[in-house]
mmCIF file of C-alpha atoms in Angstrom:
data_model
loop_
_atom_site.group_PDB
_atom_site.id
_atom_site.type_symbol
_atom_site.label_atom_id
_atom_site.label_comp_id
_atom_site.label_asym_id
_atom_site.label_seq_id
_atom_site.Cartn_x
_atom_site.Cartn_y
_atom_site.Cartn_z
ATOM 1 C CA MET Y 11 170.008 135.398 53.539
ATOM 2 C CA SER Y 12 168.279 137.707 50.756
ATOM 3 C CA ILE Y 13 165.006 139.461 51.132
ATOM 4 C CA ASN Y 14 162.832 136.815 49.008
ATOM 5 C CA THR Y 15 164.160 134.043 50.909
ATOM 6 C CA LEU Y 16 163.326 136.089 54.745
ATOM 7 C CA ALA Y 17 159.689 136.315 53.121
ATOM 8 C CA ARG Y 18 158.932 132.883 51.959
ATOM 9 C CA VAL Y 19 160.653 130.961 55.251
ATOM 10 C CA PHE Y 20 157.986 133.827 57.203
ATOM 11 C CA THR Y 21 155.404 133.719 54.179
ATOM 12 C CA PRO Y 22 152.823 130.500 54.673
ATOM 13 C CA HIS Y 23 152.268 130.691 50.678
ATOM 14 C CA ASP Y 24 155.485 129.473 47.766
ATOM 15 C CA ASN Y 25 153.604 132.468 45.015
ATOM 16 C CA ILE Y 26 156.092 135.360 46.129
ATOM 17 C CA VAL Y 27 155.674 138.197 43.532
ATOM 18 C CA TYR Y 28 157.427 141.705 44.099
ATOM 19 C CA SER Y 29 154.982 143.454 41.271
ATOM 20 C CA ALA Y 30 154.719 146.830 40.501
ATOM 21 C CA ASN Y 31 152.374 147.632 41.877
ATOM 22 C CA ASP Y 32 153.907 146.154 45.862
ATOM 23 C CA PHE Y 33 156.760 149.004 44.920
ATOM 24 C CA ARG Y 34 154.184 152.070 44.313
ATOM 25 C CA GLN Y 35 153.392 150.397 47.854
ATOM 26 C CA THR Y 36 155.740 150.391 49.041
ATOM 27 C CA LEU Y 37 156.716 154.163 47.900
ATOM 28 C CA ARG Y 38 154.341 155.184 49.890
ATOM 29 C CA ILE Y 39 154.619 154.191 53.080
ATOM 30 C CA VAL Y 40 158.187 154.971 53.258
ATOM 31 C CA PHE Y 41 157.601 159.025 52.471
ATOM 32 C CA ALA Y 42 154.508 158.681 53.960
ATOM 33 C CA GLY Y 43 156.449 157.496 57.422
ATOM 34 C CA MET Y 44 159.356 159.903 56.500
ATOM 35 C CA ILE Y 45 156.721 162.446 55.965
ATOM 36 C CA ALA Y 46 155.321 162.776 59.147
ATOM 37 C CA LEU Y 47 158.036 161.671 61.553
ATOM 38 C CA SER Y 48 159.713 165.250 60.213
ATOM 39 C CA ILE Y 49 156.445 166.638 60.682
ATOM 40 C CA SER Y 50 156.189 165.077 64.290
ATOM 41 C CA THR Y 51 159.704 165.960 65.270
ATOM 42 C CA PHE Y 52 160.061 169.265 64.184
ATOM 43 C CA TYR Y 53 157.208 170.659 66.321
ATOM 44 C CA ASN Y 54 157.813 168.813 68.360
ATOM 45 C CA VAL Y 55 154.027 166.896 69.806
ATOM 46 C CA GLN Y 56 154.253 164.922 72.742
ATOM 47 C CA TYR Y 57 152.708 162.088 71.192
ATOM 48 C CA GLY Y 58 154.533 161.711 68.037
ATOM 49 C CA VAL Y 59 153.799 158.335 68.333
ATOM 50 C CA PHE Y 60 149.736 158.806 67.407
ATOM 51 C CA PHE Y 61 151.940 160.838 63.590
ATOM 52 C CA VAL Y 62 154.174 157.951 62.849
ATOM 53 C CA VAL Y 63 152.939 155.352 63.727
ATOM 54 C CA TYR Y 64 149.056 155.951 61.868
ATOM 55 C CA PRO Y 65 150.253 157.111 58.399
ATOM 56 C CA VAL Y 66 152.543 153.571 58.414
ATOM 57 C CA MET Y 67 149.851 151.816 59.131
ATOM 58 C CA LEU Y 68 147.347 152.722 57.193
ATOM 59 C CA LEU Y 69 149.361 153.136 54.475
ATOM 60 C CA SER Y 70 150.729 148.864 55.031
ATOM 61 C CA LEU Y 71 147.396 147.485 56.090
ATOM 62 C CA VAL Y 72 145.174 149.434 52.728
ATOM 63 C CA PRO Y 73 146.960 149.050 49.466
ATOM 64 C CA VAL Y 74 144.749 151.254 48.028
ATOM 65 C CA PHE Y 75 142.378 155.024 49.505
ATOM 66 C CA ASN Y 76 138.596 156.223 48.693
ATOM 67 C CA ARG Y 77 136.178 158.568 50.735
ATOM 68 C CA HIS Y 78 134.566 154.832 52.756
ATOM 69 C CA ILE Y 79 138.156 153.759 53.951
ATOM 70 C CA ALA Y 80 138.546 157.517 55.229
ATOM 71 C CA MET Y 81 135.475 158.422 56.833
ATOM 72 C CA GLN Y 82 136.166 154.901 58.648
ATOM 73 C CA PHE Y 83 139.437 156.238 59.545
ATOM 74 C CA ILE Y 84 137.811 159.441 60.471
ATOM 75 C CA PHE Y 85 134.983 158.706 62.981
ATOM 76 C CA SER Y 86 137.076 155.576 64.157
ATOM 77 C CA ALA Y 87 138.971 159.140 65.828
ATOM 78 C CA VAL Y 88 136.069 160.724 66.713
ATOM 79 C CA LEU Y 89 134.088 157.888 68.221
ATOM 80 C CA ASN Y 90 137.268 157.233 70.178
ATOM 81 C CA CYS Y 91 137.721 160.341 71.857
ATOM 82 C CA VAL Y 92 134.197 160.563 72.876
ATOM 83 C CA GLU Y 93 134.326 157.376 74.678
ATOM 84 C CA MET Y 94 137.382 157.997 76.175
ATOM 85 C CA VAL Y 95 136.218 161.322 77.927
ATOM 86 C CA LEU Y 96 133.156 158.779 79.216
ATOM 87 C CA ILE Y 97 135.039 156.172 80.435
ATOM 88 C CA ILE Y 98 138.332 157.714 82.511
ATOM 89 C CA GLY Y 99 135.345 160.894 83.032
ATOM 90 C CA TYR Y 100 132.896 159.226 84.188
ATOM 91 C CA LEU Y 101 132.960 155.366 84.782
ATOM 92 C CA SER Y 102 136.710 155.729 86.661
ATOM 93 C CA GLN Y 103 136.031 155.850 90.330
ATOM 94 C CA TRP Y 104 133.980 152.294 89.875
ATOM 95 C CA PRO Y 105 136.647 150.163 87.831
ATOM 96 C CA ILE Y 106 134.042 146.486 87.430
ATOM 97 C CA VAL Y 107 132.010 149.062 85.628
ATOM 98 C CA MET Y 108 134.697 150.693 83.440
ATOM 99 C CA THR Y 109 136.582 147.485 82.597
ATOM 100 C CA LEU Y 110 132.616 145.981 81.517
ATOM 101 C CA VAL Y 111 132.686 148.589 78.777
ATOM 102 C CA VAL Y 112 136.005 148.233 78.011
ATOM 103 C CA PHE Y 113 135.325 144.725 77.015
ATOM 104 C CA ALA Y 114 131.360 145.605 75.363
ATOM 105 C CA LEU Y 115 133.728 148.510 72.840
ATOM 106 C CA TYR Y 116 136.836 145.085 72.036
ATOM 107 C CA VAL Y 117 134.055 143.313 71.293
ATOM 108 C CA MET Y 118 131.656 145.280 68.888
ATOM 109 C CA ARG Y 119 134.790 146.348 67.290
ATOM 110 C CA PHE Y 120 136.349 142.717 66.831
ATOM 111 C CA ARG Y 121 132.529 142.282 65.738
ATOM 112 C CA PHE Y 122 132.848 144.550 62.639
ATOM 113 C CA MET Y 123 136.783 143.278 61.770
ATOM 114 C CA SER Y 124 135.265 140.054 61.866
ATOM 115 C CA GLN Y 125 132.956 140.749 59.457
ATOM 116 C CA GLY Y 126 134.671 142.437 56.749
ATOM 117 C CA PRO Y 127 133.064 145.822 55.506
ATOM 118 C CA LEU Y 128 134.347 147.550 58.123
ATOM 119 C CA PHE Y 129 137.661 146.271 59.512
ATOM 120 C CA LEU Y 130 139.406 149.446 59.433
ATOM 121 C CA PHE Y 131 136.952 150.597 61.301
ATOM 122 C CA GLY Y 132 137.412 148.591 63.883
ATOM 123 C CA SER Y 133 141.043 147.881 63.348
ATOM 124 C CA MET Y 134 141.789 151.252 64.224
ATOM 125 C CA GLY Y 135 139.199 151.270 66.863
ATOM 126 C CA VAL Y 136 141.109 148.647 68.878
ATOM 127 C CA VAL Y 137 144.596 150.443 67.746
ATOM 128 C CA CYS Y 138 143.157 153.856 69.495
ATOM 129 C CA GLN Y 139 141.101 152.960 71.837
ATOM 130 C CA SER Y 140 145.086 150.152 73.426
ATOM 131 C CA VAL Y 141 146.506 153.016 73.186
ATOM 132 C CA MET Y 142 144.300 155.735 74.159
ATOM 133 C CA LEU Y 143 142.882 153.277 78.066
ATOM 134 C CA ASN Y 144 146.977 153.415 78.391
ATOM 135 C CA PHE Y 145 147.849 157.618 78.393
ATOM 136 C CA MET Y 146 145.226 158.479 79.735
ATOM 137 C CA SER Y 147 145.003 156.266 82.973
ATOM 138 C CA TYR Y 148 147.785 158.035 83.697
ATOM 139 C CA PRO Y 149 147.135 161.130 85.735
ATOM 140 C CA ALA Y 150 150.194 162.631 84.945
ATOM 141 C CA ASN Y 151 149.574 162.836 80.996
ATOM 142 C CA SER Y 152 147.353 165.568 79.451
ATOM 143 C CA TRP Y 153 143.955 165.037 78.157
ATOM 144 C CA HIS Y 154 143.723 167.978 76.078
ATOM 145 C CA THR Y 155 146.576 166.917 74.192
ATOM 146 C CA LEU Y 156 145.977 163.333 73.528
ATOM 147 C CA LEU Y 157 142.428 163.801 72.748
ATOM 148 C CA SER Y 158 144.091 166.506 70.185
ATOM 149 C CA SER Y 159 147.248 164.751 69.214
ATOM 150 C CA ASN Y 160 145.551 161.439 68.274
ATOM 151 C CA MET Y 161 142.765 163.752 66.452
ATOM 152 C CA GLU Y 162 145.486 165.849 64.420
ATOM 153 C CA ALA Y 163 147.518 162.969 63.695
ATOM 154 C CA SER Y 164 144.919 160.654 62.106
ATOM 155 C CA VAL Y 165 143.300 164.388 60.024
ATOM 156 C CA MET Y 166 147.412 163.172 58.148
ATOM 157 C CA ALA Y 167 146.918 160.148 58.143
ATOM 158 C CA VAL Y 168 144.386 159.835 56.205
ATOM 159 C CA SER Y 169 145.983 163.055 54.176
ATOM 160 C CA LEU Y 170 148.765 161.378 54.131
ATOM 161 C CA SER Y 171 147.790 158.749 52.287
ATOM 162 C CA ALA Y 172 145.116 160.600 50.376
ATOM 163 C CA LEU Y 173 148.487 163.134 48.293
ATOM 164 C CA MET Y 174 150.604 159.786 47.960
ATOM 165 C CA HIS Y 175 147.923 157.778 46.288
ATOM 166 C CA PHE Y 176 147.797 160.473 44.697
ATOM 167 C CA LEU Y 177 151.515 161.069 43.910
ATOM 168 C CA LEU Y 178 152.627 157.054 43.508
ATOM 169 C CA PRO Y 179 149.257 156.231 42.512
ATOM 170 C CA ASP Y 180 149.149 152.135 41.537
ATOM 171 C CA VAL Y 181 150.424 150.916 38.448
ATOM 172 C CA GLU Y 182 147.160 148.447 37.361
ATOM 173 C CA PRO Y 183 143.883 148.190 39.359
ATOM 174 C CA ARG Y 184 143.467 145.859 41.821
ATOM 175 C CA GLN Y 185 141.875 142.692 43.139
ATOM 176 C CA PRO Y 186 139.968 143.296 46.253
ATOM 177 C CA PRO Y 187 139.980 140.336 48.601
ATOM 178 C CA PRO Y 188 138.602 136.926 48.724
ATOM 179 C CA ARG Y 189 135.693 137.250 51.630
ATOM 180 C CA ILE Y 190 136.158 134.461 54.218
ATOM 181 C CA GLU Y 191 132.575 133.441 54.424
ATOM 182 C CA LYS Y 192 132.330 132.774 58.595
ATOM 183 C CA ASN Y 193 128.733 131.331 60.200
ATOM 184 C CA ALA Y 194 127.815 132.999 62.893
ATOM 185 C CA ALA Y 195 129.961 131.077 65.597
ATOM 186 C CA ARG Y 196 132.667 131.733 63.992
ATOM 187 C CA VAL Y 197 132.107 135.930 64.150
ATOM 188 C CA ARG Y 198 131.208 135.178 68.222
ATOM 189 C CA HIS Y 199 133.480 132.828 68.386
ATOM 190 C CA GLU Y 200 135.961 135.587 66.991
ATOM 191 C CA SER Y 201 134.831 138.554 68.532
ATOM 192 C CA LEU Y 202 134.585 137.436 72.326
ATOM 193 C CA LEU Y 203 138.458 135.282 72.004
ATOM 194 C CA SER Y 204 139.769 138.894 70.865
ATOM 195 C CA GLY Y 205 137.567 141.651 72.426
ATOM 196 C CA THR Y 206 137.586 139.356 75.904
ATOM 197 C CA VAL Y 207 141.787 138.792 76.280
ATOM 198 C CA ALA Y 208 142.332 142.333 75.162
ATOM 199 C CA THR Y 209 140.345 143.802 77.581
ATOM 200 C CA ALA Y 210 142.209 141.848 79.901
ATOM 201 C CA ILE Y 211 145.436 143.291 79.072
ATOM 202 C CA PHE Y 212 143.792 146.250 79.676
ATOM 203 C CA VAL Y 213 143.184 145.363 83.430
ATOM 204 C CA ILE Y 214 146.942 143.938 83.668
ATOM 205 C CA PHE Y 215 148.730 146.574 82.273
ATOM 206 C CA GLN Y 216 146.792 149.149 84.980
ATOM 207 C CA VAL Y 217 147.294 146.689 87.906
ATOM 208 C CA CYS Y 218 150.894 146.703 87.399
ATOM 209 C CA ASP Y 219 151.407 150.312 86.146
ATOM 210 C CA LEU Y 220 152.683 149.748 82.978
ATOM 211 C CA SER Y 221 153.053 152.795 81.440
ATOM 212 C CA ASP Y 222 156.488 152.502 80.052
ATOM 213 C CA SER Y 223 155.991 149.554 77.796
ATOM 214 C CA LEU Y 224 153.387 150.878 74.937
ATOM 215 C CA SER Y 225 155.240 148.143 72.618
ATOM 216 C CA ALA Y 226 155.231 145.139 74.443
ATOM 217 C CA LEU Y 227 150.851 146.811 74.908
ATOM 218 C CA MET Y 228 151.079 147.214 70.987
ATOM 219 C CA ALA Y 229 152.175 143.611 70.640
ATOM 220 C CA GLY Y 230 149.303 141.665 72.954
ATOM 221 C CA ILE Y 231 146.657 143.864 70.778
ATOM 222 C CA LEU Y 232 148.175 143.179 66.667
ATOM 223 C CA ILE Y 233 148.901 139.511 67.830
ATOM 224 C CA LEU Y 234 145.017 139.290 68.274
ATOM 225 C CA PHE Y 235 144.081 140.627 64.724
ATOM 226 C CA PRO Y 236 143.857 137.751 62.642
ATOM 227 C CA MET Y 237 141.134 136.581 66.065
ATOM 228 C CA HIS Y 238 141.677 133.243 66.856
ATOM 229 C CA TYR Y 239 144.162 130.920 68.257
ATOM 230 C CA ARG Y 240 145.416 129.393 65.101
ATOM 231 C CA GLY Y 241 146.314 132.814 63.837
ATOM 232 C CA ALA Y 242 147.373 134.658 66.272
ATOM 233 C CA VAL Y 243 150.565 131.609 67.023
ATOM 234 C CA LEU Y 244 151.885 132.871 63.121
ATOM 235 C CA SER Y 245 151.392 136.580 63.639
ATOM 236 C CA SER Y 246 152.940 136.152 67.098
ATOM 237 C CA LEU Y 247 156.217 134.879 65.705
ATOM 238 C CA TRP Y 248 156.258 137.168 63.204
ATOM 239 C CA ARG Y 249 155.810 139.486 65.439
ATOM 240 C CA VAL Y 250 159.135 138.718 67.935
ATOM 241 C CA VAL Y 251 160.966 138.898 64.796
ATOM 242 C CA GLY Y 252 160.078 142.161 63.225
ATOM 243 C CA VAL Y 253 160.935 143.705 66.717
ATOM 244 C CA VAL Y 254 164.432 141.668 67.009
ATOM 245 C CA LEU Y 255 164.681 143.274 63.170
ATOM 246 C CA ALA Y 256 163.599 147.182 63.917
ATOM 247 C CA CYS Y 257 165.573 146.856 66.853
ATOM 248 C CA LEU Y 258 168.409 145.555 65.891
ATOM 249 C CA TYR Y 259 168.155 148.431 62.949
ATOM 250 C CA ILE Y 260 167.468 150.806 65.347
ATOM 251 C CA LEU Y 261 170.391 150.391 67.619
ATOM 252 C CA LEU Y 262 172.973 150.221 64.789
ATOM 253 C CA VAL Y 263 170.467 153.692 63.273
ATOM 254 C CA GLN Y 264 171.888 155.765 66.712
ATOM 255 C CA LEU Y 265 175.367 154.142 67.092
ATOM 256 C CA ILE Y 266 176.186 155.286 63.787
ATOM 257 C CA LEU Y 267 174.569 158.731 64.213
ATOM 258 C CA TYR Y 268 175.400 158.612 68.549
ATOM 259 C CA ASP Y 269 176.198 162.526 68.980
ATOM 260 C CA HIS Y 270 174.302 163.562 65.833
ATOM 261 C CA SER Y 271 170.656 161.743 65.959
ATOM 262 C CA SER Y 272 169.023 165.610 66.129
ATOM 263 C CA HIS Y 273 170.809 166.052 62.695
ATOM 264 C CA MET Y 274 167.638 165.312 60.786
ATOM 265 C CA LEU Y 275 169.084 164.884 57.332
ATOM 266 C CA LEU Y 276 171.792 162.450 59.155
ATOM 267 C CA MET Y 277 168.929 160.761 60.474
ATOM 268 C CA MET Y 278 165.938 160.791 57.580
ATOM 269 C CA PRO Y 279 168.026 158.952 55.052
ATOM 270 C CA LEU Y 280 168.739 156.038 57.355
ATOM 271 C CA ILE Y 281 165.234 155.313 58.771
ATOM 272 C CA GLY Y 282 163.561 155.231 55.792
ATOM 273 C CA LEU Y 283 166.486 152.382 54.712
ATOM 274 C CA GLY Y 284 165.011 150.683 57.544
ATOM 275 C CA LEU Y 285 161.824 151.444 57.140
ATOM 276 C CA ALA Y 286 161.877 150.766 52.967
ATOM 277 C CA PHE Y 287 163.367 147.537 54.205
ATOM 278 C CA SER Y 288 160.302 146.507 56.239
ATOM 279 C CA ALA Y 289 157.471 147.942 53.887
ATOM 280 C CA ARG Y 290 159.692 145.733 50.861
ATOM 281 C CA LEU Y 291 158.907 142.362 53.542
ATOM 282 C CA HIS Y 292 155.198 143.447 54.538
ATOM 283 C CA VAL Y 293 153.860 143.897 50.876
ATOM 284 C CA MET Y 294 156.035 140.679 50.108
ATOM 285 C CA GLU Y 295 154.402 138.628 53.017
ATOM 286 C CA LYS Y 296 150.673 139.965 51.020
ATOM 287 C CA VAL Y 297 149.438 138.122 55.726
ATOM 288 C CA GLY Y 298 148.841 141.537 56.980
ATOM 289 C CA ALA Y 299 150.132 141.725 60.192
ATOM 290 C CA GLY Y 300 153.838 139.878 59.346
ATOM 291 C CA VAL Y 301 157.157 139.972 60.040
ATOM 292 C CA GLY Y 302 157.309 143.437 57.919
ATOM 293 C CA PHE Y 303 154.001 145.511 59.896
ATOM 294 C CA ALA Y 304 156.039 144.247 62.588
ATOM 295 C CA SER Y 305 158.822 145.945 61.912
ATOM 296 C CA ILE Y 306 157.061 148.875 60.059
ATOM 297 C CA THR Y 307 155.497 149.031 63.222
ATOM 298 C CA THR Y 308 158.253 148.605 65.770
ATOM 299 C CA ILE Y 309 160.523 151.959 63.570
ATOM 300 C CA GLY Y 310 157.019 154.037 64.015
ATOM 301 C CA ILE Y 311 156.598 153.337 67.691
ATOM 302 C CA MET Y 312 160.007 154.248 68.677
ATOM 303 C CA PHE Y 313 161.728 156.750 66.486
ATOM 304 C CA GLY Y 314 158.114 158.458 67.392
ATOM 305 C CA GLN Y 315 158.312 157.760 70.520
ATOM 306 C CA ASN Y 316 161.638 160.158 69.772
ATOM 307 C CA LEU Y 317 165.152 158.855 71.044
ATOM 308 C CA HIS Y 318 167.854 159.945 72.446
ATOM 309 C CA PRO Y 319 171.980 159.199 72.090
ATOM 310 C CA GLU Y 320 171.593 159.960 75.797
ATOM 311 C CA GLN Y 321 168.540 157.147 76.612
ATOM 312 C CA ASP Y 322 170.900 153.468 77.724
ATOM 313 C CA LEU Y 323 170.405 152.389 73.779
ATOM 314 C CA VAL Y 324 171.761 149.252 74.589
ATOM 315 C CA PHE Y 325 168.532 148.322 77.740
ATOM 316 C CA SER Y 326 166.272 150.067 75.631
ATOM 317 C CA ASP Y 327 166.825 147.388 73.254
ATOM 318 C CA LEU Y 328 166.348 145.054 75.027
ATOM 319 C CA TYR Y 329 164.247 146.334 77.283
ATOM 320 C CA ARG Y 330 161.064 146.638 73.531
ATOM 321 C CA VAL Y 331 161.976 142.733 72.767
ATOM 322 C CA VAL Y 332 162.253 141.217 76.217
ATOM 323 C CA SER Y 333 159.088 143.376 76.634
ATOM 324 C CA VAL Y 334 157.112 142.360 73.644
ATOM 325 C CA THR Y 335 158.377 138.474 73.954
ATOM 326 C CA VAL Y 336 157.311 138.294 77.635
ATOM 327 C CA SER Y 337 153.067 140.047 76.616
ATOM 328 C CA LEU Y 338 153.724 137.821 73.256
ATOM 329 C CA LEU Y 339 153.678 134.544 75.639
ATOM 330 C CA VAL Y 340 151.522 135.723 77.633
ATOM 331 C CA THR Y 341 148.499 136.854 75.948
ATOM 332 C CA LEU Y 342 148.435 133.667 73.816
ATOM 333 C CA THR Y 343 148.432 132.062 77.452
ATOM 334 C CA MET Y 344 145.503 134.082 77.060
ATOM 335 C CA VAL Y 345 144.111 133.345 73.875
ATOM 336 C CA PHE Y 346 144.501 129.313 74.971
ATOM 337 C CA LEU Y 347 142.631 129.165 77.166
ATOM 338 C CA VAL Y 348 139.792 131.035 75.872
ATOM 339 C CA HIS Y 349 139.564 129.145 72.927
ATOM 340 C CA LEU Y 350 139.506 126.104 74.859
ATOM 341 C CA ILE Y 351 136.450 127.005 76.545
ATOM 342 C CA LEU Y 352 134.019 129.177 74.257
ATOM 343 C CA ASN Y 353 135.084 126.017 71.853
ATOM 344 C CA ARG Y 354 132.803 123.833 74.412
ATOM 345 C CA PHE Y 355 129.737 126.225 73.607
ATOM 346 C CA ALA Y 356 128.484 125.616 69.322
ATOM 347 C CA VAL Y 357 126.864 129.254 69.489
ATOM 348 C CA THR Y 358 130.472 129.944 70.141
ATOM 349 C CA ARG Y 359 132.469 126.978 68.700
ATOM 350 C CA PHE Y 360 135.551 128.092 66.242
ATOM 351 C CA VAL Y 361 135.272 125.717 62.906
ATOM 352 C CA VAL Y 362 137.062 126.005 60.124
ATOM 353 C CA ASN Y 363 135.971 124.038 57.292
ATOM 354 C CA ASN Y 364 138.671 125.884 54.526
ATOM 355 C CA PRO Y 365 142.039 125.385 55.775
ATOM 356 C CA ASN Y 366 143.249 128.677 54.324
ATOM 357 C CA ALA Y 367 140.912 130.426 55.910
#
């Protein structure tokens, strides 16, 4: 199956075009991912997943770069660090109060995403809040290292994005995406639906002590980005396919270089090839968090966590596929139930006038 055929299967539109701008964006994602992984591996940082995932997420979700985007990204990281210190440091002794505060922050960020202009601020805040809450809730993790790693990774992501756009600029100006008009009820529905389910995921991961299931956590959070039930279903399908493709490729890379995976000169070309395939699929899909994006982030998460040949690689890959699938099923169930409840009230009813919205 060719990549064009694969894209057509999972893309909800027939007009699949791979333009010169798309090629430049693909290169930006690949080179930024390889540079970020090289830096995090060379310095052997503890939270390498931040350093790898942040740049590829920024360059994948936002195909342009300007001051407004940089400020949203950096300010979101700073605000998250302050919030996490206050929440975990002062409210952890009152779990119910802490959960309510976490819920309020999620709703606020998803509201920013639903309204549009501050989508990047809201989306990166959701991702950062979810990951940091998960890491900081366990005593074994150093707060200082976590907070400093988050800020350093954010600065590096913005710097790499600026560098990649300077070295590989678009060939022609991009047209802004069409603005989706939403009434107040839909905005309330999307923010409350996503915020409620994200908070439930946070509670589940705390109660069940799932500190080693970062891929499952990210899968549950990222499928909430469409912020409505129909979008979550499609996003779940794309997420599973992307994770499986990435895990199979990573397993193949690890088996080929089994005793030599510590040699970055041998590893990087293969990582770059996987990122190139995923990035090309992502820019052709033009659906945001589709199959390609799921594959990109999975590669970033798994290599960012520094997989080593002495680990049981088959179990590691299978565990991620199974945990992601279970996470998506549980998340979709919660999305469906909350969707039904919110649609019972006129002030939070989700009604789409444009079927393509």
